[in-house]
Coordinates of C-alpha atoms in Angstrom, one line a residue:
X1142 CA 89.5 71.3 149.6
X1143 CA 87.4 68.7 151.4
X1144 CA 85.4 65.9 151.4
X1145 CA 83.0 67.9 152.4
X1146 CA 83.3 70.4 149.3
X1147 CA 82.7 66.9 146.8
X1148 CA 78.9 66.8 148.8
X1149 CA 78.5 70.7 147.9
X1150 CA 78.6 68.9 143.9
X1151 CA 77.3 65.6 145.0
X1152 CA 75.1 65.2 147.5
X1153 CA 74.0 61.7 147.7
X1154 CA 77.6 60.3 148.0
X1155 CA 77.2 57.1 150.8
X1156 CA 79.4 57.0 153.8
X1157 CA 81.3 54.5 152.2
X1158 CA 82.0 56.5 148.8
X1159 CA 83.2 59.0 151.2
X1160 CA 85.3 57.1 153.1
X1161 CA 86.8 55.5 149.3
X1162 CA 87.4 59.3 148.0
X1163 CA 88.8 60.5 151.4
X1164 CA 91.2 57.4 151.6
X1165 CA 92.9 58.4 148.2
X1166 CA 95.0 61.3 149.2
X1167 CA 96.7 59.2 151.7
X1168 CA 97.3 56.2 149.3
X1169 CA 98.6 58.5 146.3
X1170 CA 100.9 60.7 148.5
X1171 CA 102.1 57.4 149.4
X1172 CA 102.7 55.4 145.8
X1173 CA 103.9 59.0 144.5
X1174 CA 107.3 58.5 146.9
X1175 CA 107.8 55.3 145.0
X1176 CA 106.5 56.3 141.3
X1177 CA 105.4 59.1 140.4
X1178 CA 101.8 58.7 139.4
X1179 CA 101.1 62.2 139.9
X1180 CA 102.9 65.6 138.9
X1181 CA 104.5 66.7 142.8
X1182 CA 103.1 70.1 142.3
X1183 CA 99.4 68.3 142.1
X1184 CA 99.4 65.9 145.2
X1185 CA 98.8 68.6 147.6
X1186 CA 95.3 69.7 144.9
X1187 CA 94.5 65.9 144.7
X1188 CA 90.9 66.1 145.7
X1189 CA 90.3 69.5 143.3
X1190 CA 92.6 68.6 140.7
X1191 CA 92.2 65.0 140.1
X1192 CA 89.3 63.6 142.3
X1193 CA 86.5 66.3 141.8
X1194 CA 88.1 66.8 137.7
X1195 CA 87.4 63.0 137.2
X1196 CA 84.4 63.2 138.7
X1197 CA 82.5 66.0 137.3
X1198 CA 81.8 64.3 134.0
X1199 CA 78.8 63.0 136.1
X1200 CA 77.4 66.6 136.7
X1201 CA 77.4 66.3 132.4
X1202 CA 76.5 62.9 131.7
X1203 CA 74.0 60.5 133.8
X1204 CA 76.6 57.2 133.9
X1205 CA 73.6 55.2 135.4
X1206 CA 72.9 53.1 132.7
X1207 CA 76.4 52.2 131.8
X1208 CA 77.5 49.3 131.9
X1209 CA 80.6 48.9 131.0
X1210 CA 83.6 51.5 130.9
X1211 CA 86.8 51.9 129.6
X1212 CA 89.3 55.0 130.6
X1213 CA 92.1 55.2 128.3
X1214 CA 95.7 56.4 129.3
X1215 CA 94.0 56.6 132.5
X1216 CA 97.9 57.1 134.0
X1217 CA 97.3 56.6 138.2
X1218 CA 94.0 55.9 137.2
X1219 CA 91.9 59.1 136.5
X1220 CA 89.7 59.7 135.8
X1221 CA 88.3 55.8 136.2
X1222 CA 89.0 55.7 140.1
X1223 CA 86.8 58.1 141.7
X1224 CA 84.2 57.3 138.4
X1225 CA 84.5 53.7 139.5
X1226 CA 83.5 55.0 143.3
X1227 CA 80.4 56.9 142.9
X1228 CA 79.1 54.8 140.0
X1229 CA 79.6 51.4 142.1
X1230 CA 77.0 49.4 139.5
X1231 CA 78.9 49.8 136.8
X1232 CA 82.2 48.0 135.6
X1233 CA 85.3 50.0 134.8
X1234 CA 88.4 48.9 133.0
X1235 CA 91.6 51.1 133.1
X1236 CA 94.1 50.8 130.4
X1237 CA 97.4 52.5 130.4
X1238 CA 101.3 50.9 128.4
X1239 CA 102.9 52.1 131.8
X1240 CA 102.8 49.1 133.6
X1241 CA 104.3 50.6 137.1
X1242 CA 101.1 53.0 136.8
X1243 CA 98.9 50.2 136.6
X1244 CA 100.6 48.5 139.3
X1245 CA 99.5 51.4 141.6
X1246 CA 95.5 51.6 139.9
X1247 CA 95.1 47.7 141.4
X1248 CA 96.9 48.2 144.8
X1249 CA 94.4 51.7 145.2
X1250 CA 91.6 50.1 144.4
X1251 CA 92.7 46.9 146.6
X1252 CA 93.2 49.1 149.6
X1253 CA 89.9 50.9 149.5
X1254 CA 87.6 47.7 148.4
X1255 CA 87.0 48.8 145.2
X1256 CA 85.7 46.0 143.3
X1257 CA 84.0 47.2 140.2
X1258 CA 87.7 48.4 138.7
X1259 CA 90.5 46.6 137.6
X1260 CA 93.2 48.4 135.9
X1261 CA 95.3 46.5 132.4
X1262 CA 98.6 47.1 131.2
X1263 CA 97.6 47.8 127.6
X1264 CA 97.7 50.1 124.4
X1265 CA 94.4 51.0 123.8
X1266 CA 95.4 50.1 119.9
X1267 CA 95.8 46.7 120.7
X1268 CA 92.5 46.7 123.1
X1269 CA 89.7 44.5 121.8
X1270 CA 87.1 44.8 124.4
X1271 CA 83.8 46.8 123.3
X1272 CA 82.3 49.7 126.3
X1273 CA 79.2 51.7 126.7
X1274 CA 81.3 54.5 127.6
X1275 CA 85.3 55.6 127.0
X1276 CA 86.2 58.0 129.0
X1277 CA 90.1 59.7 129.5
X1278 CA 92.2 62.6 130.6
X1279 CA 93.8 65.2 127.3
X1280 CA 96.1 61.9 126.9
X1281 CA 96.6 63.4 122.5
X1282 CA 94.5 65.3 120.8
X1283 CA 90.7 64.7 120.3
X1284 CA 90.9 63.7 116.6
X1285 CA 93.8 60.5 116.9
X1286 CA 92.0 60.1 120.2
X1287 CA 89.0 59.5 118.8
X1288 CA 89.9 57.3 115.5
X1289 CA 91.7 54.3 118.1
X1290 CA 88.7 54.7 120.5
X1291 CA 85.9 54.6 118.3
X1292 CA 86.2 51.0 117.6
X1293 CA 86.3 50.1 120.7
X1294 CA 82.6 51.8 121.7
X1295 CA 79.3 49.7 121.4
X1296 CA 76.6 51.5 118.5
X1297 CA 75.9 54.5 120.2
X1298 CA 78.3 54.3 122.8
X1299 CA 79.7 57.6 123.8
X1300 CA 82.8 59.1 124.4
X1301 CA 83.8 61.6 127.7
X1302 CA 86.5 63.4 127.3
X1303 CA 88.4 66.1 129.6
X1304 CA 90.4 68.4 128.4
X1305 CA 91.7 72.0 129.0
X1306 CA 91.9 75.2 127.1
X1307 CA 91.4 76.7 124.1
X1308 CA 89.3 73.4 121.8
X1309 CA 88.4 75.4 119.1
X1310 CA 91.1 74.9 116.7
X1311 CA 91.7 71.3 117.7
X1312 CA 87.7 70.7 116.8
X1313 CA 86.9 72.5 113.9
X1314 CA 87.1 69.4 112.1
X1315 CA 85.4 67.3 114.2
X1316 CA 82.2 65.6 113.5
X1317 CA 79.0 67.2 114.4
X1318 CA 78.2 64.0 117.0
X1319 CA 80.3 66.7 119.6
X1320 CA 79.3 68.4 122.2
X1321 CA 81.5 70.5 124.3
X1322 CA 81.0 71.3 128.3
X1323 CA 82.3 74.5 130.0
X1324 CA 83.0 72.8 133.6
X1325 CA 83.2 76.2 135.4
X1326 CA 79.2 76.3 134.5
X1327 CA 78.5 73.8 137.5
X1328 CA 82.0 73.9 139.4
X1329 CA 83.7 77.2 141.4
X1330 CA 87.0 77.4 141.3
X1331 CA 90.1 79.4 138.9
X1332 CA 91.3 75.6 137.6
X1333 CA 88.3 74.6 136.4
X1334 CA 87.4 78.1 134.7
X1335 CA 90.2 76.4 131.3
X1336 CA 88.4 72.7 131.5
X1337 CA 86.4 71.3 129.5
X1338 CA 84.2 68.2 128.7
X1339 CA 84.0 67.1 125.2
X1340 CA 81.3 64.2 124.3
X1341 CA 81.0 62.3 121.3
X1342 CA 78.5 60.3 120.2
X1343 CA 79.0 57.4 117.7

């Protein structure tokens, strides 16, 4: 996959965005010799797997008018990097309680001039900021997910959740502010055929 697949799904991407999303593979094949930020298996698939995965929540849901962002467990920092990128007027804080994996979110976004993101070595249950928008990557199941993240969302702030497989058993109990995206609807491709997109609504 290339750069040039992302514009098949997003079109308006500057020159600079795509100079940002191109650098990454370089910088994570790099910080994954030192700490590994991302399963080996994957860094070869980082543009399908993590860089086009983070970013299709905005084929789902128009970030525009958000403000402020939060992306829990965000681990290397996805999905919030390559959010952070193509949505350069909003402001993105990445949380995650490894603080080696934090480490690498500021030095990637230092190397590529990213200056709307700035990643904190925290818990999100000790996090006291409140965000338009949370947004993460499977990091436990939706419901314990979505009881320490709720309180940290704005009144009718929204939750953006990616996921894979089967969610039917892990939502049946779930409130009826969900709504669950089928990724393979806008994006080709055999691994995004399992993902999903779940959004809540407070």
């Amino acid at each position: 996959m290339s750069i040039r697949t992302l514009e098949k799904y997003f079109p308006n991407l500057t020159d600079l965005q795509k100079q940002q999303l191109g650098k990454l593979q370089g910088l994570y094949s790099e910080w994954n010799e030192k700490i590994n930020v991302i399963s080996r298996k994957d860094i070869d698939e980082l543009l399908e797997r993590h860089i086009l995965h983070s970013i299709s929540i905005s084929l789902f849901y128009d970030l525009d008018n958000a403000q402020d962002l939060l992306d829990i467990g965000t681990g290397g920092g996805f999905p919030g990097i390559p959010l952070a990128i193509i949505n350069p007027t909003s402001n993105f804080v990445l949380i995650d309680s490894i603080g080696k994996k934090i480490k690498v979110v500021n030095e990637v976004c230092k190397s590529i001039g990213l200056k709307n993101c700035i990643g904190l070595h925290e818990n999100a249950k000790h996090h006291k900021s409140i965000y338009d928008i949370a947004v993460s990557r499977a990091v436990t199941a939706f419901d314990p997910f979505l009881e320490f993240t709720s309180p940290l969302l704005k009144n009718n702030g929204k939750i953006l959740y990616l996921k894979g497989g089967d969610l039917t058993e892990e939502l049946k109990n779930a409130s009826k502010n969900i709504q669950l995206f089928s990724l393979s609807e806008k994006i080709e491709g055999e691994f995004f055929e399992t993902k999903k997109l779940v959004l809540y609504s407070k």
